Amino acid sequence: MYGMRFVHHVVLLFLIVSAGSLVAQVPDETADQTGDLPGEPTATQAVRDSTPPEIEVWRETLLYGINSEVAELLPRLTRERRDELAPEVEELFNTATDRRVLQAAAEYLRALELPGGHQRAFLLVQEYFDRPSDLITTILGYLRETKATPDEETREILREISRMEPPARAVAALRLYAAGTTDIEELVDLYRETLIPEDVQGQILVELGTRGDPRAFEFVAEIIGEDEEATTVLQRYAIDTLGKLGDERAIPIILRQLDSSDSMTRAYAVNALTGFDTVETNRAILASLRDQFWRVRVAALQTIAERALEEALPAVLYMMRRDPERRVRLEAIRTVGKLDDDRGWDVLLERMADARTNLEERSAMIDVAIRSNASRAVPAILEIVQTEWDKSNSRVLDAIGRTVSTAEDRALAPVVEQLLHHPNFIIQIYGARAAGRNTFSQYSEQLRALSEDGVHRMIRDAASAALQRL
């Protein structure tokens, strides 16, 4: 009897629990009609809202993440120039001990030109003997590019490093040393030291050329020698330096190298003519456009661009269309942009709009046109956007978006508007970045729509970042 009552209770309990479960599964008609209670988010919404923005995830990683995570994140922050996280990166650089983190943080500080790590950087340089050479090389580059001023003790350490292997670290030390108060005589004395590496000697010649001080002429000319053809690496560096010194005594020395049998020597000589504007030098530059070696033709185009040598435009346009070497055609495109002549723009924009133009060259034209003459290029760019609009994964449209996203010009507003409305989320991201970079506040409403829940996470982040800039 007791067993029967027990079974009866168990069955009754099962029925009660089952009934409760069934009731829970019955849809709530009121909820279907009215949704959730006012002010109470759905479960999905609650989960979504609890997910922190990407920038906050990055900040937490910098503050609390393990070294491998931090070292992996920093290059991305550097590429995207995320200056919102500068305080965290500076603190990281000033306290970290991991080599990878220190190096990646130094690259970030260098790219964003932040001087907040100078004190720690100089301490690391003093510890160069116990630190990896690639880390010290990066630190030295950061200090130079952010215009840090080494004290006398550090300058002596830099001289010491410049005498030692490996070459990359030695050259980086020399560059920082030369950027300070070092005079020409000190650099020449260092060049003449018996055990100084050849890479450092070459960098000394580069530094002398950068200064453009004619007092170095005699020393540099001596490296090439009278009536000699430059054949060594250091002699080619000397050719380049002579061109930058601006002393007209260098012209016959440089012109002599254009008859060299060595193509690299000829290329160096053409570049060295940039600083001289005479009938003789101009004639030599134009003649170099016909050189058989592609590097010489590229050097001639670069010199024409630097000199803004307008008489070369017809030859440059010919090379943009017809030169047999791809690298020369690409350089000719850049040269047309530098010459900034209406005739050149007519030809470039026409070829840019032609779908038959090689994709790499067309992308280069898009980049040059947007960065160098946006107001004139925009109508042609808008036509290309419409032509490419419905093409899946259009590489031409991607090229336009990539360039526009990093360019700064108010004339780009109509292009940015089109990018923001494109159905592809990558193109929308380009548009959001461009709107933020150029502070196009007229697109705030569209950016707010792209930053709302339900939109692709990457678009939301890009739109939010743009809105912060606005």
XYZ file of C-alpha atoms in Angstrom:
470
model
C 0.000 0.000 0.000
C 2.827 2.367 0.892
C 4.527 1.624 -2.436
C 1.364 2.440 -4.378
C 0.984 5.795 -2.570
C 4.641 6.635 -3.345
C 4.163 5.942 -7.037
C 0.983 7.996 -7.033
C 2.860 11.006 -5.515
C 5.674 10.691 -8.007
C 3.287 10.618 -10.966
C 1.371 13.595 -9.570
C 4.590 15.570 -9.096
C 5.661 14.760 -12.675
C 2.330 15.995 -14.038
C 2.586 19.248 -12.082
C 6.141 19.930 -13.315
C 5.203 19.038 -16.890
C 2.216 21.299 -16.774
C 4.413 24.141 -15.563
C 6.847 23.553 -18.420
C 4.047 23.530 -20.949
C 2.702 26.778 -19.566
C 6.146 28.333 -19.858
C 6.301 27.284 -23.517
C 2.972 28.832 -24.475
C 3.612 32.136 -26.327
C 2.544 35.193 -24.402
C 0.016 36.880 -26.669
C 0.417 40.128 -24.819
C 4.155 40.029 -25.321
C 3.674 39.281 -29.033
C 1.480 42.326 -29.400
C 3.323 44.810 -27.253
C 6.911 43.530 -27.170
C 9.012 43.760 -24.016
C 8.115 45.949 -21.124
C 9.072 49.584 -21.628
C 12.635 50.285 -20.611
C 13.594 46.599 -20.349
C 15.947 45.340 -23.111
C 15.531 41.980 -24.728
C 18.019 39.273 -23.827
C 19.715 39.701 -27.209
C 19.860 43.461 -26.782
C 21.282 43.076 -23.278
C 24.070 40.825 -24.532
C 24.835 43.214 -27.404
C 24.907 46.252 -25.140
C 27.186 44.468 -22.699
C 29.810 44.041 -25.436
C 32.292 46.912 -25.033
C 33.295 49.000 -28.075
C 36.392 47.804 -29.871
C 38.425 50.758 -28.637
C 37.702 49.761 -25.026
C 38.691 46.156 -25.732
C 42.002 47.452 -27.113
C 42.493 49.705 -24.086
C 41.961 46.796 -21.708
C 44.384 44.674 -23.714
C 47.053 47.353 -23.427
C 46.440 47.687 -19.693
C 46.025 44.051 -18.695
C 46.763 41.772 -21.660
C 49.626 39.296 -21.828
C 52.715 40.357 -23.771
C 51.939 38.317 -26.879
C 48.468 39.904 -27.168
C 49.838 43.391 -26.687
C 52.654 42.874 -29.204
C 50.123 41.613 -31.746
C 47.735 44.551 -31.186
C 50.231 47.431 -31.325
C 51.096 47.180 -35.063
C 47.400 47.530 -35.907
C 47.067 50.604 -33.714
C 50.142 51.989 -35.465
C 48.787 51.332 -38.976
C 45.459 52.935 -38.104
C 47.154 55.756 -36.156
C 44.800 55.336 -33.198
C 45.949 58.305 -31.160
C 43.104 57.824 -28.639
C 45.291 55.167 -27.019
C 48.485 57.216 -26.908
C 48.536 57.574 -23.080
C 48.245 53.815 -22.619
C 50.971 53.073 -25.182
C 53.319 55.662 -23.677
C 52.799 54.137 -20.223
C 53.377 50.687 -21.686
C 56.642 51.741 -23.328
C 57.859 53.372 -20.131
C 57.190 50.295 -17.970
C 57.365 47.177 -20.181
C 60.284 44.745 -20.156
C 59.255 42.418 -22.987
C 61.330 43.037 -26.131
C 58.439 42.604 -28.567
C 56.204 44.981 -26.643
C 58.949 47.600 -26.327
C 59.743 47.439 -30.027
C 56.109 47.609 -31.140
C 55.393 50.452 -28.711
C 58.417 52.385 -29.985
C 57.155 51.993 -33.569
C 53.784 53.400 -32.483
C 55.406 56.379 -30.747
C 57.600 56.996 -33.793
C 54.706 56.817 -36.273
C 52.574 59.219 -34.219
C 55.588 61.428 -33.387
C 55.052 61.234 -29.639
C 57.998 62.323 -27.453
C 56.633 60.807 -24.241
C 59.081 57.885 -24.369
C 62.330 59.839 -24.769
C 63.624 59.340 -21.240
C 63.094 55.568 -21.282
C 64.461 55.354 -24.818
C 67.749 57.007 -23.840
C 68.060 54.605 -20.894
C 67.586 51.663 -23.256
C 70.288 53.041 -25.583
C 72.701 53.153 -22.646
C 71.930 49.457 -22.097
C 72.605 48.618 -25.755
C 75.173 45.941 -24.952
C 72.585 43.879 -23.059
C 69.645 44.563 -25.355
C 68.745 42.924 -28.712
C 70.214 44.901 -31.609
C 66.912 45.113 -33.504
C 65.253 46.692 -30.459
C 68.035 49.279 -30.124
C 67.806 50.001 -33.870
C 64.094 50.731 -33.496
C 64.673 52.884 -30.415
C 67.342 54.914 -32.217
C 64.987 55.507 -35.143
C 62.244 56.642 -32.776
C 64.563 59.126 -31.063
C 65.764 60.594 -34.357
C 62.359 60.941 -35.963
C 60.871 62.592 -32.899
C 63.833 65.019 -32.755
C 65.196 63.937 -29.396
C 68.420 65.665 -28.318
C 71.076 63.320 -26.876
C 73.375 64.604 -24.148
C 77.163 64.310 -24.384
C 77.262 60.939 -22.649
C 74.742 59.525 -25.081
C 76.556 61.053 -28.062
C 79.711 59.188 -27.090
C 77.695 55.970 -26.839
C 76.288 56.642 -30.317
C 79.811 57.007 -31.725
C 80.718 53.756 -30.053
C 77.723 51.920 -31.509
C 78.413 53.328 -34.984
C 81.792 51.556 -35.020
C 80.302 48.148 -34.291
C 78.321 45.397 -35.961
C 75.509 44.863 -36.885
C 75.354 47.470 -39.685
C 71.679 48.384 -39.235
C 72.205 49.386 -35.614
C 75.448 51.203 -36.448
C 73.728 53.237 -39.187
C 70.805 54.079 -36.884
C 73.255 55.304 -34.240
C 75.091 57.446 -36.796
C 71.841 59.000 -38.013
C 70.875 60.064 -34.493
C 74.416 61.280 -33.829
C 74.454 63.375 -37.015
C 71.024 64.855 -36.307
C 72.305 66.640 -33.229
C 74.936 69.335 -32.889
C 77.577 67.350 -34.749
C 79.592 69.512 -37.145
C 80.986 68.491 -40.541
C 84.539 67.972 -39.257
C 83.347 65.427 -36.696
C 81.540 63.447 -39.394
C 84.547 63.548 -41.723
C 86.845 62.380 -38.918
C 84.501 59.497 -38.163
C 84.372 58.562 -41.877
C 88.178 58.336 -41.984
C 88.500 56.052 -38.975
C 90.174 52.790 -39.951
C 87.582 50.337 -38.641
C 84.417 52.277 -39.443
C 81.927 50.027 -41.341
C 81.281 50.883 -44.990
C 77.531 51.182 -44.314
C 78.265 53.907 -41.778
C 80.599 55.691 -44.208
C 77.789 55.695 -46.774
C 75.382 57.130 -44.219
C 77.876 59.864 -43.350
C 77.884 60.894 -47.020
C 74.088 60.914 -46.984
C 74.071 63.116 -43.877
C 76.538 65.536 -45.471
C 74.283 65.768 -48.507
C 71.236 66.385 -46.338
C 72.967 69.347 -44.743
C 73.835 70.785 -48.153
C 76.876 72.559 -46.796
C 79.345 73.440 -49.604
C 82.241 73.187 -47.114
C 82.054 69.415 -47.590
C 82.704 69.666 -51.359
C 86.446 69.050 -51.333
C 86.143 65.998 -49.108
C 83.325 64.438 -51.169
C 84.951 65.171 -54.532
C 88.115 63.515 -53.258
C 86.210 60.227 -52.794
C 85.437 60.067 -56.518
C 88.809 61.352 -57.613
C 89.833 63.422 -60.604
C 88.825 62.103 -64.023
C 87.532 58.889 -62.462
C 84.370 56.941 -63.102
C 82.423 56.043 -59.983
C 82.480 52.275 -59.568
C 82.154 51.607 -55.838
C 79.116 51.993 -53.607
C 80.746 54.838 -51.684
C 81.605 56.684 -54.894
C 77.959 56.482 -55.964
C 76.935 57.888 -52.592
C 79.461 60.654 -53.199
C 77.828 61.485 -56.553
C 74.477 61.881 -54.826
C 76.012 64.047 -52.110
C 77.714 66.308 -54.659
C 74.340 66.955 -56.247
C 72.834 67.963 -52.896
C 75.675 70.289 -51.972
C 74.653 72.628 -54.805
C 78.199 73.590 -55.713
C 78.444 74.076 -59.497
C 81.975 72.708 -59.447
C 80.238 69.329 -59.155
C 78.500 69.570 -62.576
C 81.372 68.291 -64.755
C 82.096 65.499 -62.249
C 78.446 64.373 -62.364
C 78.050 64.701 -66.145
C 81.124 62.559 -66.612
C 79.307 59.696 -64.864
C 76.491 59.701 -67.448
C 78.922 58.052 -69.876
C 79.629 55.247 -67.429
C 79.192 51.660 -68.573
C 77.599 50.960 -65.194
C 73.842 51.558 -65.255
C 73.587 52.191 -61.496
C 76.243 54.892 -61.738
C 74.257 56.570 -64.516
C 71.093 56.438 -62.390
C 72.856 58.083 -59.453
C 74.254 60.767 -61.747
C 70.830 61.646 -63.195
C 69.370 62.041 -59.710
C 72.337 64.194 -58.702
C 71.428 66.718 -61.418
C 68.247 67.673 -59.552
C 69.904 70.615 -57.851
C 71.295 72.243 -61.012
C 69.327 74.298 -63.536
C 71.491 74.900 -66.577
C 71.031 74.257 -70.292
C 73.651 71.536 -70.103
C 72.117 69.704 -67.147
C 68.565 69.944 -68.550
C 69.717 68.484 -71.845
C 71.401 65.615 -69.988
C 68.257 64.845 -67.979
C 66.058 64.697 -71.089
C 68.593 62.492 -72.872
C 68.492 60.060 -69.946
C 64.817 59.341 -70.637
C 66.059 57.240 -73.567
C 68.511 55.175 -71.538
C 68.234 51.417 -72.101
C 68.267 50.656 -68.378
C 64.904 51.166 -66.697
C 66.414 52.466 -63.451
C 68.033 55.345 -65.306
C 64.706 56.273 -66.911
C 63.001 56.146 -63.517
C 65.751 58.354 -62.079
C 65.301 60.817 -64.947
C 61.529 60.957 -64.301
C 62.099 61.565 -60.596
C 64.530 64.372 -61.399
C 62.043 65.914 -63.837
C 59.356 65.801 -61.146
C 61.624 67.371 -58.521
C 62.720 70.080 -60.922
C 59.201 70.595 -62.344
C 60.816 70.471 -65.786
C 57.718 71.280 -67.876
C 59.487 70.937 -71.227
C 59.718 67.197 -70.540
C 55.909 66.724 -70.369
C 55.398 65.311 -73.928
C 58.110 62.708 -73.332
C 56.662 61.849 -69.908
C 53.162 61.347 -71.365
C 54.627 59.097 -74.038
C 56.366 57.025 -71.380
C 53.166 56.800 -69.324
C 51.418 55.248 -72.315
C 54.123 53.344 -74.132
C 57.245 52.588 -72.100
C 57.953 48.817 -72.186
C 58.765 48.675 -68.465
C 55.868 48.681 -65.964
C 57.906 50.425 -63.261
C 58.730 53.250 -65.635
C 55.067 53.708 -66.607
C 54.097 53.923 -62.933
C 56.814 56.506 -62.283
C 55.630 58.494 -65.307
C 52.125 58.605 -63.782
C 53.537 60.103 -60.582
C 55.611 62.556 -62.604
C 52.543 63.795 -64.508
C 50.930 64.573 -61.160
C 54.016 66.436 -59.942
C 54.250 68.525 -63.136
C 50.621 69.613 -62.562
C 50.011 70.737 -66.139
C 46.503 70.890 -67.660
C 47.649 68.922 -70.700
C 48.991 66.188 -68.466
C 45.822 66.012 -66.382
C 43.674 65.700 -69.513
C 45.587 62.627 -70.635
C 45.841 61.069 -67.176
C 42.142 61.451 -66.339
C 41.122 60.104 -69.721
C 43.235 56.972 -69.246
C 42.035 56.663 -65.635
C 38.411 56.516 -66.820
C 39.190 53.894 -69.487
C 38.281 50.406 -68.216
C 40.833 48.917 -70.610
C 43.715 50.515 -68.701
C 45.875 48.107 -66.705
C 44.442 47.800 -63.157
C 47.705 48.591 -61.362
C 48.309 51.662 -63.503
C 44.679 52.718 -63.219
C 44.893 52.461 -59.426
C 48.056 54.578 -59.481
C 46.278 57.210 -61.576
C 43.368 57.247 -59.141
C 45.764 57.770 -56.230
C 47.698 60.547 -57.974
C 44.556 62.325 -59.188
C 42.830 62.288 -55.798
C 45.888 63.361 -53.812
C 47.245 65.939 -56.250
C 44.178 67.455 -57.937
C 41.013 66.300 -56.172
C 38.785 69.138 -57.369
C 39.501 68.300 -61.004
C 39.447 64.536 -60.478
C 36.133 64.247 -58.591
C 33.774 64.303 -61.633
C 35.749 61.512 -63.295
C 35.939 59.570 -60.016
C 32.156 59.819 -59.545
C 31.587 58.416 -63.045
C 33.864 55.487 -62.276
C 32.031 54.861 -58.991
C 28.701 54.644 -60.829
C 30.155 52.344 -63.479
C 31.615 50.023 -60.826
C 28.689 50.291 -58.381
C 27.020 46.947 -59.060
C 30.178 44.942 -59.694
C 30.887 42.391 -56.997
C 34.155 43.105 -55.141
C 35.224 45.782 -57.617
C 38.968 46.290 -57.278
C 38.710 49.695 -58.928
C 36.109 50.830 -56.395
C 38.292 49.439 -53.622
C 41.239 51.480 -54.958
C 39.110 54.626 -54.896
C 37.910 53.899 -51.360
C 41.384 53.183 -50.019
C 42.784 56.430 -51.381
C 39.816 58.586 -50.363
C 39.893 57.147 -46.823
C 43.403 58.520 -46.261
C 43.227 61.735 -48.321
C 42.461 65.166 -46.886
C 40.590 67.442 -49.275
C 37.179 69.085 -48.913
C 36.522 68.549 -52.620
C 36.100 64.812 -51.930
C 32.748 65.255 -50.167
C 30.568 63.984 -53.101
C 32.712 60.851 -53.400
C 32.521 60.201 -49.665
C 28.724 60.471 -49.793
C 28.604 57.782 -52.479
C 30.903 55.488 -50.499
C 28.757 55.809 -47.373
C 25.694 54.607 -49.289
C 27.347 51.697 -51.081
C 25.974 48.242 -50.095
C 29.436 46.724 -49.531
C 30.509 47.152 -45.906
C 34.204 47.595 -46.796
C 33.347 50.524 -49.070
C 31.182 52.000 -46.303
C 34.136 51.760 -43.903
C 36.290 53.702 -46.372
C 33.571 56.352 -46.533
C 33.292 56.580 -42.751
C 37.027 56.990 -42.327
C 37.125 59.683 -45.005
C 34.199 61.539 -43.409
C 35.984 61.563 -40.056
C 39.386 62.520 -41.458
C 37.916 65.453 -43.406
C 35.353 66.374 -40.710
C 32.427 66.159 -43.114
C 29.761 66.986 -40.511
C 27.068 67.009 -43.202
C 27.167 63.208 -43.081
C 26.660 62.929 -39.317
C 23.164 61.480 -39.702
C 24.391 58.750 -42.037
C 27.291 57.977 -39.698
C 24.938 57.695 -36.730
C 22.816 55.238 -38.700
C 25.922 53.176 -39.450
C 26.928 53.181 -35.778
C 23.665 51.641 -34.575
C 23.130 48.061 -33.420
C 22.449 45.563 -36.147
C 25.118 47.038 -38.441
C 28.322 45.130 -39.149
C 30.700 45.506 -36.188
C 33.547 46.926 -38.284
C 31.264 49.565 -39.814
C 29.956 50.527 -36.371
C 33.491 51.024 -35.088
C 34.524 53.097 -38.130
C 31.377 55.234 -37.947
C 31.763 55.765 -34.198
C 35.380 56.813 -34.638
C 34.345 59.251 -37.378
C 31.625 60.749 -35.190
C 34.165 61.323 -32.426
C 36.304 63.333 -34.861
C 33.281 65.388 -35.870
